[in-house]
Short mmCIF file of C-alpha atoms in Angstrom, two decimals:
data_model
loop_
_atom_site.label_atom_id
_atom_site.label_comp_id
_atom_site.label_asym_id
_atom_site.label_seq_id
_atom_site.Cartn_x
_atom_site.Cartn_y
_atom_site.Cartn_z
CA MET A 1 7.87 -11.74 -35.44
CA VAL A 2 8.55 -8.08 -34.87
CA SER A 3 6.10 -7.12 -37.60
CA LEU A 4 3.38 -9.31 -36.11
CA LYS A 5 3.94 -7.62 -32.80
CA ALA A 6 3.89 -4.16 -34.43
CA VAL A 7 0.56 -4.91 -36.10
CA LEU A 8 -0.93 -6.19 -32.85
CA ASP A 9 0.39 -3.19 -30.95
CA VAL A 10 -1.46 -0.89 -33.32
CA ILE A 11 -4.65 -2.93 -32.98
CA SER A 12 -4.34 -2.88 -29.17
CA LEU A 13 -3.88 0.86 -29.19
CA TRP A 14 -6.90 1.51 -31.40
CA ALA A 15 -9.27 -1.16 -30.09
CA LEU A 16 -10.75 0.83 -27.21
CA PRO A 17 -10.95 4.20 -28.96
CA PHE A 18 -12.64 2.43 -31.87
CA ILE A 19 -15.21 0.66 -29.67
CA ILE A 20 -16.06 3.76 -27.63
CA LEU A 21 -16.26 6.02 -30.69
CA SER A 22 -18.49 3.57 -32.57
CA ILE A 23 -20.85 3.24 -29.64
CA ILE A 24 -21.20 7.00 -29.16
CA VAL A 25 -21.45 7.90 -32.86
CA PHE A 26 -24.00 5.15 -33.48
CA ALA A 27 -26.04 6.34 -30.50
CA LEU A 28 -25.97 9.93 -31.75
CA ILE A 29 -27.27 8.79 -35.15
CA LYS A 30 -30.05 6.90 -33.37
CA LYS A 31 -30.79 10.08 -31.33
CA VAL A 32 -30.09 8.42 -27.97
CA PRO A 33 -29.51 11.02 -25.19
CA VAL A 34 -25.92 9.85 -24.67
CA TYR A 35 -24.99 11.85 -21.60
CA GLU A 36 -28.08 10.98 -19.55
CA THR A 37 -27.83 7.34 -20.62
CA PHE A 38 -24.16 7.21 -19.63
CA VAL A 39 -24.85 8.55 -16.16
CA GLU A 40 -27.80 6.25 -15.71
CA GLY A 41 -25.73 3.16 -16.50
CA ALA A 42 -22.58 4.31 -14.72
CA LYS A 43 -24.18 4.65 -11.29
CA ASP A 44 -24.39 0.86 -11.01
CA GLY A 45 -20.60 0.69 -11.18
CA ILE A 46 -20.02 1.60 -7.54
CA ASP A 47 -22.53 -0.97 -6.39
CA VAL A 48 -20.81 -3.70 -8.36
CA THR A 49 -17.41 -2.75 -6.97
CA LEU A 50 -18.68 -2.91 -3.39
CA LYS A 51 -20.19 -6.32 -4.03
CA ILE A 52 -16.84 -7.70 -5.14
CA VAL A 53 -14.91 -6.64 -2.01
CA PRO A 54 -15.85 -9.53 0.33
CA TYR A 55 -15.02 -12.15 -2.29
CA LEU A 56 -11.71 -10.49 -3.11
CA THR A 57 -10.76 -10.11 0.55
CA ALA A 58 -11.49 -13.80 1.19
CA ILE A 59 -9.17 -15.04 -1.54
CA ILE A 60 -6.42 -12.42 -1.34
CA VAL A 61 -6.02 -12.80 2.44
CA ALA A 62 -5.93 -16.60 2.23
CA VAL A 63 -3.30 -16.53 -0.51
CA ALA A 64 -1.20 -13.91 1.29
CA MET A 65 -1.25 -16.05 4.46
CA PHE A 66 -0.29 -19.15 2.53
CA ARG A 67 2.70 -17.43 0.97
CA ALA A 68 3.83 -15.84 4.23
CA SER A 69 3.75 -19.14 6.10
CA GLY A 70 6.48 -20.61 3.94
CA ALA A 71 4.19 -23.42 2.77
CA LEU A 72 5.07 -22.69 -0.82
CA ASP A 73 8.80 -23.17 -0.21
CA MET A 74 8.12 -26.50 1.49
CA LEU A 75 6.03 -27.68 -1.44
CA THR A 76 8.83 -26.70 -3.79
CA GLY A 77 11.28 -28.69 -1.70
CA PHE A 78 9.13 -31.82 -1.86
CA CYS A 79 8.66 -31.71 -5.60
CA SER A 80 12.06 -30.60 -6.85
CA GLY A 81 13.52 -34.12 -7.11
CA PHE A 82 10.68 -35.34 -9.25
CA LEU A 83 10.76 -32.26 -11.46
CA GLN A 84 14.46 -32.61 -12.16
CA ARG A 85 13.84 -36.11 -13.42
CA ILE A 86 11.42 -34.82 -16.08
CA ASN A 87 13.84 -32.05 -17.06
CA VAL A 88 11.97 -29.17 -15.41
CA PRO A 89 14.11 -26.75 -13.39
CA SER A 90 12.87 -26.56 -9.78
CA ASP A 91 12.77 -22.75 -9.95
CA ILE A 92 9.66 -23.13 -12.08
CA LEU A 93 7.50 -24.80 -9.44
CA PRO A 94 6.63 -21.73 -7.32
CA LEU A 95 5.57 -19.98 -10.50
CA ALA A 96 3.41 -22.91 -11.61
CA ILE A 97 1.60 -22.86 -8.27
CA VAL A 98 1.39 -19.13 -7.68
CA ARG A 99 0.18 -18.12 -11.13
CA SER A 100 -3.32 -19.44 -10.43
CA LEU A 101 -3.48 -17.71 -7.05
CA SER A 102 -2.05 -14.22 -7.35
CA GLY A 103 -1.09 -12.15 -10.37
CA SER A 104 1.26 -9.78 -8.57
CA ALA A 105 2.96 -12.68 -6.76
CA ALA A 106 3.43 -14.51 -10.05
CA LEU A 107 5.05 -11.43 -11.58
CA GLY A 108 7.33 -11.18 -8.55
CA VAL A 109 8.37 -14.85 -8.82
CA PHE A 110 8.97 -14.43 -12.55
CA SER A 111 11.13 -11.34 -12.07
CA GLU A 112 13.17 -13.31 -9.55
CA ILE A 113 13.65 -16.15 -12.03
CA ALA A 114 14.63 -13.71 -14.77
CA ASN A 115 17.17 -12.03 -12.50
CA ASN A 116 18.66 -15.18 -10.96
CA ASN A 117 19.09 -17.10 -14.20
CA PRO A 118 20.82 -16.06 -17.42
CA VAL A 119 18.18 -14.12 -19.40
CA ASP A 120 18.47 -16.35 -22.43
CA SER A 121 18.41 -19.59 -20.44
CA TYR A 122 15.88 -22.35 -20.85
CA THR A 123 14.54 -21.72 -17.33
CA THR A 124 13.77 -18.07 -18.00
CA LYS A 125 12.05 -18.84 -21.30
CA LEU A 126 9.97 -21.63 -19.84
CA ALA A 127 8.93 -19.29 -17.01
CA ALA A 128 8.06 -16.55 -19.50
CA ILE A 129 5.85 -18.87 -21.53
CA MET A 130 4.20 -20.23 -18.40
CA LEU A 131 3.40 -16.79 -17.06
CA GLY A 132 2.43 -15.31 -20.42
CA SER A 133 -0.14 -18.01 -21.03
CA SER A 134 -1.78 -17.81 -17.62
CA GLU A 135 -4.54 -15.92 -15.88
CA THR A 136 -5.07 -15.66 -12.14
CA THR A 137 -7.85 -18.22 -11.87
CA PHE A 138 -8.86 -17.49 -8.27
CA TYR A 139 -8.93 -13.74 -8.79
CA VAL A 140 -11.16 -14.14 -11.85
CA LEU A 141 -13.45 -16.46 -9.87
CA ALA A 142 -13.73 -14.01 -6.99
CA VAL A 143 -14.34 -10.94 -9.13
CA TYR A 144 -16.72 -12.38 -11.72
CA PHE A 145 -18.85 -14.53 -9.44
CA GLY A 146 -18.60 -12.03 -6.59
CA SER A 147 -20.04 -9.25 -8.73
CA VAL A 148 -23.33 -11.13 -9.07
CA GLY A 149 -23.37 -12.79 -5.66
CA ILE A 150 -22.79 -16.37 -6.80
CA LYS A 151 -21.72 -18.49 -3.84
CA LYS A 152 -21.85 -22.00 -5.27
CA TYR A 153 -19.21 -22.28 -7.98
CA ARG A 154 -20.19 -25.82 -9.05
CA TYR A 155 -17.53 -27.16 -11.42
CA ALA A 156 -15.99 -23.75 -12.23
CA VAL A 157 -13.02 -24.17 -9.86
CA LEU A 158 -12.25 -27.64 -11.21
CA THR A 159 -12.49 -26.42 -14.81
CA GLY A 160 -10.17 -23.50 -14.08
CA LEU A 161 -7.61 -25.75 -12.41
CA ILE A 162 -7.71 -28.31 -15.22
CA ALA A 163 -7.10 -25.51 -17.72
CA ASP A 164 -4.22 -24.25 -15.54
CA CYS A 165 -2.67 -27.73 -15.49
CA ALA A 166 -3.08 -27.93 -19.26
CA GLY A 167 -1.27 -24.59 -19.49
CA ILE A 168 1.60 -25.78 -17.27
CA ILE A 169 2.06 -29.04 -19.15
CA GLY A 170 1.67 -27.26 -22.48
CA ALA A 171 4.30 -24.70 -21.50
CA ILE A 172 6.79 -27.44 -20.55
CA VAL A 173 6.20 -29.37 -23.78
CA ILE A 174 6.37 -26.31 -26.04
CA ALA A 175 9.41 -24.83 -24.29
CA ASN A 176 11.17 -28.17 -24.81
CA LEU A 177 10.34 -28.08 -28.52
CA PHE A 178 11.42 -24.48 -29.05
CA PHE A 179 14.28 -23.82 -26.66
CA ALA A 180 15.74 -27.03 -25.19
CA MET B 1 -14.38 -23.49 -2.59
CA ASN B 2 -15.20 -24.06 1.10
CA PHE B 3 -12.56 -26.74 1.18
CA ILE B 4 -9.87 -24.85 -0.72
CA TRP B 5 -10.35 -21.70 1.33
CA SER B 6 -10.27 -23.32 4.76
CA PHE B 7 -7.40 -25.55 3.62
CA LEU B 8 -5.30 -22.50 2.69
CA ILE B 9 -5.99 -20.74 5.98
CA ILE B 10 -5.55 -23.69 8.34
CA LEU B 11 -2.42 -24.87 6.57
CA SER B 12 -0.98 -21.35 6.68
CA PHE B 13 -1.33 -21.20 10.47
CA VAL B 14 0.03 -24.72 11.03
CA ILE B 15 3.00 -24.39 8.68
CA GLY B 16 3.62 -20.80 9.74
CA ALA B 17 3.85 -21.96 13.37
CA MET B 18 6.20 -24.80 12.37
CA ASN B 19 8.46 -22.42 10.48
CA GLY B 20 8.34 -19.79 13.21
CA LYS B 21 6.70 -17.41 10.77
CA LEU B 22 3.44 -16.97 12.61
CA SER B 23 3.90 -13.21 12.89
CA ASP B 24 4.43 -13.01 9.11
CA VAL B 25 1.18 -14.91 8.60
CA VAL B 26 -0.68 -12.51 10.88
CA ASN B 27 0.81 -9.51 9.08
CA ALA B 28 -0.24 -11.08 5.78
CA ILE B 29 -3.87 -11.02 6.97
CA LEU B 30 -3.71 -7.28 7.50
CA SER B 31 -1.82 -6.45 4.31
CA GLY B 32 -3.90 -8.89 2.25
CA ALA B 33 -7.14 -7.35 3.46
CA GLU B 34 -5.82 -3.91 2.59
CA THR B 35 -4.71 -5.06 -0.86
CA SER B 36 -8.13 -6.50 -1.64
CA VAL B 37 -9.81 -3.15 -1.05
CA THR B 38 -7.14 -1.34 -3.07
CA VAL B 39 -7.71 -3.75 -5.96
CA ALA B 40 -11.47 -3.28 -5.80
CA ILE B 41 -11.18 0.51 -5.64
CA GLY B 42 -8.80 0.37 -8.59
CA LEU B 43 -11.51 -1.44 -10.51
CA CYS B 44 -14.24 0.99 -9.50
CA GLY B 45 -13.42 3.79 -11.95
CA VAL B 46 -13.26 1.65 -15.09
CA MET B 47 -16.31 -0.23 -13.91
CA VAL B 48 -18.36 2.96 -13.61
CA PHE B 49 -17.14 4.21 -16.98
CA TRP B 50 -17.76 0.97 -18.81
CA LEU B 51 -21.26 0.44 -17.43
CA GLY B 52 -22.10 3.96 -18.61
CA ILE B 53 -20.79 3.29 -22.12
CA MET B 54 -22.58 -0.07 -22.27
CA LYS B 55 -25.87 1.54 -21.34
CA ILE B 56 -25.48 3.73 -24.41
CA ALA B 57 -24.64 0.68 -26.56
CA GLU B 58 -27.71 -1.06 -25.19
CA LYS B 59 -30.10 1.81 -25.89
CA SER B 60 -28.79 2.54 -29.38
CA GLY B 61 -29.18 -1.08 -30.47
CA ILE B 62 -25.52 -1.58 -31.45
CA ALA B 63 -25.09 -4.27 -28.80
CA GLU B 64 -27.90 -6.20 -30.41
CA MET B 65 -26.23 -5.96 -33.83
CA ILE B 66 -22.93 -7.35 -32.54
CA ALA B 67 -24.76 -10.14 -30.77
CA ARG B 68 -26.68 -11.11 -33.90
CA LEU B 69 -23.41 -11.46 -35.82
CA LEU B 70 -21.96 -13.77 -33.18
CA LYS B 71 -25.03 -15.88 -32.61
CA PRO B 72 -23.65 -19.14 -34.15
CA VAL B 73 -20.56 -19.15 -31.89
CA ALA B 74 -22.59 -18.02 -28.89
CA LYS B 75 -25.07 -20.85 -29.42
CA PHE B 76 -22.33 -23.45 -29.27
CA LEU B 77 -20.74 -21.99 -26.13
CA PHE B 78 -23.69 -20.62 -24.22
CA LYS B 79 -26.75 -22.48 -25.45
CA ASP B 80 -29.85 -20.63 -24.21
CA ALA B 81 -27.97 -17.46 -23.24
CA ALA B 82 -27.23 -16.91 -26.94
CA HIS B 83 -30.32 -14.78 -27.49
CA ASN B 84 -29.44 -12.34 -24.71
CA GLU B 85 -27.86 -9.60 -26.84
CA ASN B 86 -26.30 -7.71 -23.96
CA ALA B 87 -24.67 -10.85 -22.62
CA VAL B 88 -23.32 -11.96 -26.00
CA SER B 89 -21.95 -8.57 -27.02
CA ASN B 90 -20.22 -8.11 -23.66
CA ILE B 91 -18.78 -11.61 -23.78
CA ALA B 92 -17.42 -10.89 -27.27
CA MET B 93 -15.82 -7.63 -26.16
CA ASN B 94 -14.51 -9.23 -22.97
CA PHE B 95 -12.80 -11.90 -25.05
CA SER B 96 -11.36 -9.39 -27.53
CA ALA B 97 -10.06 -7.09 -24.80
CA ASN B 98 -8.40 -10.05 -23.07
CA ALA B 99 -6.87 -11.22 -26.33
CA LEU B 100 -5.40 -7.75 -26.85
CA GLY B 101 -4.04 -7.68 -23.32
CA LEU B 102 -6.38 -4.91 -22.13
CA ALA B 103 -7.12 -6.62 -18.83
CA ASN B 104 -8.47 -3.48 -17.14
CA ALA B 105 -10.98 -2.97 -19.90
CA ALA B 106 -11.89 -6.65 -20.09
CA THR B 107 -12.95 -7.03 -16.46
CA PRO B 108 -15.95 -4.64 -16.50
CA MET B 109 -17.14 -6.21 -19.76
CA GLY B 110 -16.95 -9.66 -18.23
CA ILE B 111 -18.79 -8.50 -15.11
CA LYS B 112 -21.52 -6.89 -17.19
CA ALA B 113 -21.89 -10.17 -19.08
CA MET B 114 -22.10 -12.04 -15.76
CA GLU B 115 -24.91 -9.73 -14.64
CA GLU B 116 -26.84 -10.46 -17.80
CA LEU B 117 -26.34 -14.21 -17.33
CA GLN B 118 -27.44 -13.86 -13.69
CA LYS B 119 -30.74 -12.35 -14.85
CA MET B 120 -31.47 -15.60 -16.70
CA ASN B 121 -30.26 -17.79 -13.86
CA LYS B 122 -32.96 -19.36 -11.69
CA ASP B 123 -30.84 -20.25 -8.68
CA LYS B 124 -29.22 -16.91 -7.86
CA GLU B 125 -26.63 -18.42 -5.53
CA SER B 126 -25.41 -21.13 -7.85
CA ALA B 127 -23.46 -20.60 -11.08
CA SER B 128 -25.25 -21.53 -14.30
CA ASP B 129 -23.56 -23.49 -17.10
CA SER B 130 -23.17 -20.30 -19.14
CA MET B 131 -21.52 -18.54 -16.21
CA CYS B 132 -19.08 -21.40 -15.78
CA MET B 133 -18.31 -21.25 -19.50
CA LEU B 134 -17.63 -17.52 -19.38
CA LEU B 135 -15.40 -18.08 -16.39
CA ALA B 136 -13.55 -20.93 -18.12
CA MET B 137 -12.87 -18.62 -21.09
CA ASN B 138 -11.45 -16.02 -18.72
CA THR B 139 -9.39 -18.26 -16.45
CA ALA B 140 -7.61 -19.75 -19.46
CA GLY B 141 -6.20 -16.27 -20.07
CA PHE B 142 -6.18 -16.20 -23.86
CA GLN B 143 -3.82 -13.44 -24.98
CA LEU B 144 -2.16 -12.65 -28.31
CA ILE B 145 0.87 -10.77 -26.94
CA PRO B 146 2.13 -11.28 -23.37
CA ALA B 147 3.21 -7.65 -23.11
CA THR B 148 4.14 -7.60 -19.40
CA VAL B 149 6.33 -10.69 -19.67
CA ILE B 150 8.11 -9.29 -22.75
CA ALA B 151 8.71 -6.04 -20.89
CA ILE B 152 10.29 -7.84 -17.92
CA LEU B 153 12.45 -9.97 -20.23
CA ALA B 154 13.59 -6.87 -22.08
CA ALA B 155 14.34 -5.08 -18.81
CA ALA B 156 16.42 -8.06 -17.65
CA GLY B 157 18.54 -7.69 -20.79
CA CYS B 158 17.07 -10.44 -22.98
CA LYS B 159 18.28 -10.03 -26.59
CA ASN B 160 15.17 -11.20 -28.35
CA PRO B 161 12.21 -11.15 -25.94
CA THR B 162 9.63 -11.37 -28.74
CA GLU B 163 10.68 -14.93 -29.56
CA ILE B 164 8.42 -16.14 -26.76
CA ILE B 165 5.32 -14.80 -28.55
CA VAL B 166 4.69 -17.81 -30.79
CA PRO B 167 5.30 -20.53 -28.18
CA THR B 168 3.17 -18.61 -25.66
CA LEU B 169 0.39 -18.30 -28.20
CA LEU B 170 0.47 -22.05 -28.82
CA VAL B 171 0.24 -22.78 -25.09
CA THR B 172 -2.49 -20.24 -24.46
CA CYS B 173 -4.57 -21.65 -27.35
CA PHE B 174 -4.13 -25.14 -25.97
CA ALA B 175 -5.19 -24.03 -22.47
CA PHE B 176 -8.14 -22.09 -23.89
CA VAL B 177 -9.46 -25.04 -25.89
CA THR B 178 -8.94 -27.33 -22.90
CA ALA B 179 -10.93 -24.92 -20.71
CA ILE B 180 -13.88 -24.81 -23.11
CA LEU B 181 -13.95 -28.56 -23.66
CA THR B 182 -13.63 -29.21 -19.93
CA ALA B 183 -16.53 -26.84 -19.20
CA LYS B 184 -18.59 -28.60 -21.88
CA ILE B 185 -17.86 -32.03 -20.40
CA MET B 186 -18.44 -30.88 -16.82
CA GLN B 187 -21.89 -29.57 -17.77
CA LYS B 188 -22.83 -33.17 -18.48
CA ILE B 189 -21.17 -34.64 -15.38
CA PHE B 190 -22.47 -32.05 -12.91
CA PRO B 191 -25.92 -30.93 -14.05
CA PRO B 192 -27.48 -28.06 -12.05
CA GLN B 193 -29.15 -29.19 -8.84
CA LYS B 194 -32.24 -27.11 -9.36
CA GLU B 195 -33.77 -26.47 -12.76
CA ASN B 196 -31.36 -23.75 -13.86
CA GLU B 197 -31.24 -21.28 -16.77
CA VAL B 198 -34.56 -19.93 -17.90
CA ASN B 199 -35.73 -20.12 -21.48
CA ASN B 200 -36.33 -16.43 -22.05
CA GLY B 201 -33.91 -13.66 -21.22
#
């Protein structure tokens, strides 16, 4: 496993240098004026960033309010009985909910789980798998659709949430197979 | 989204008042708003850099070459967007960067791809099927090595943090395939209201 990780670490390290070098060298061969072209393309970057702000503010504020209100703790309270019956520690629930909403919050919840449970416990490993296999769905929605001014998301939210649920259920099943 | 957003806000006020945490909720508005700008500003630099590099890739024709290689996969996932070279090459790089855990690099690539898809989209306010597919691929969070999680586990004193790599990979693959299949099925259930997605990019 360590060797697989070592190989992937090297690939991760070289991926960006390789892409950027290839693009510039290829352009030089094709006699593209690289500097002028770079500046021409780059100036759109600020515009795009500004376009994202309203969408980001909308979702980040709503999520921050929701967490501050204590609603999350109440939800955890309601569901813990049911979760224990299917052999899922109740500590996991806040993580399962928060991971779709806020990346930094999910990291915080995970650190808490890792510190409050024995590091090699089933709970910590399940949490690790759940967090490692997730992406902050609502952040991705806000940034990607916000950048082009899409306001009607159609089925994108539903698709993202279904994939999140699949990830949660998958994490529980796999963690049971590997670590229970 | 209208429903989810108002639900979060109204519920926060109601529950916050019940729990006596109303002042926390109000503070969260201020700090959340500040965070959102910080996040966007943090993105700005990479965004500017990447759009510059991509312009070079576009002009030199290398983007087109990558896209031609990936056409079969792109056709399955993105139908008519498959012949937009800039979209396909950015989607490919967005996916690879995500897989390698280079989230900061992946975002500008994904946004560039979205812009290309938007050019082909007839209803500029409503997401096209290809856009929803790109989003599904990104929300599933496909990643080969969950580096941050391993780092936290190691910091907490875990003896063998890398043992979560394989199970995490299995879960992330499962979620990724689910996302793509769901997007495919949803395309059929919820067709675009107006005639979407133009034939030529």
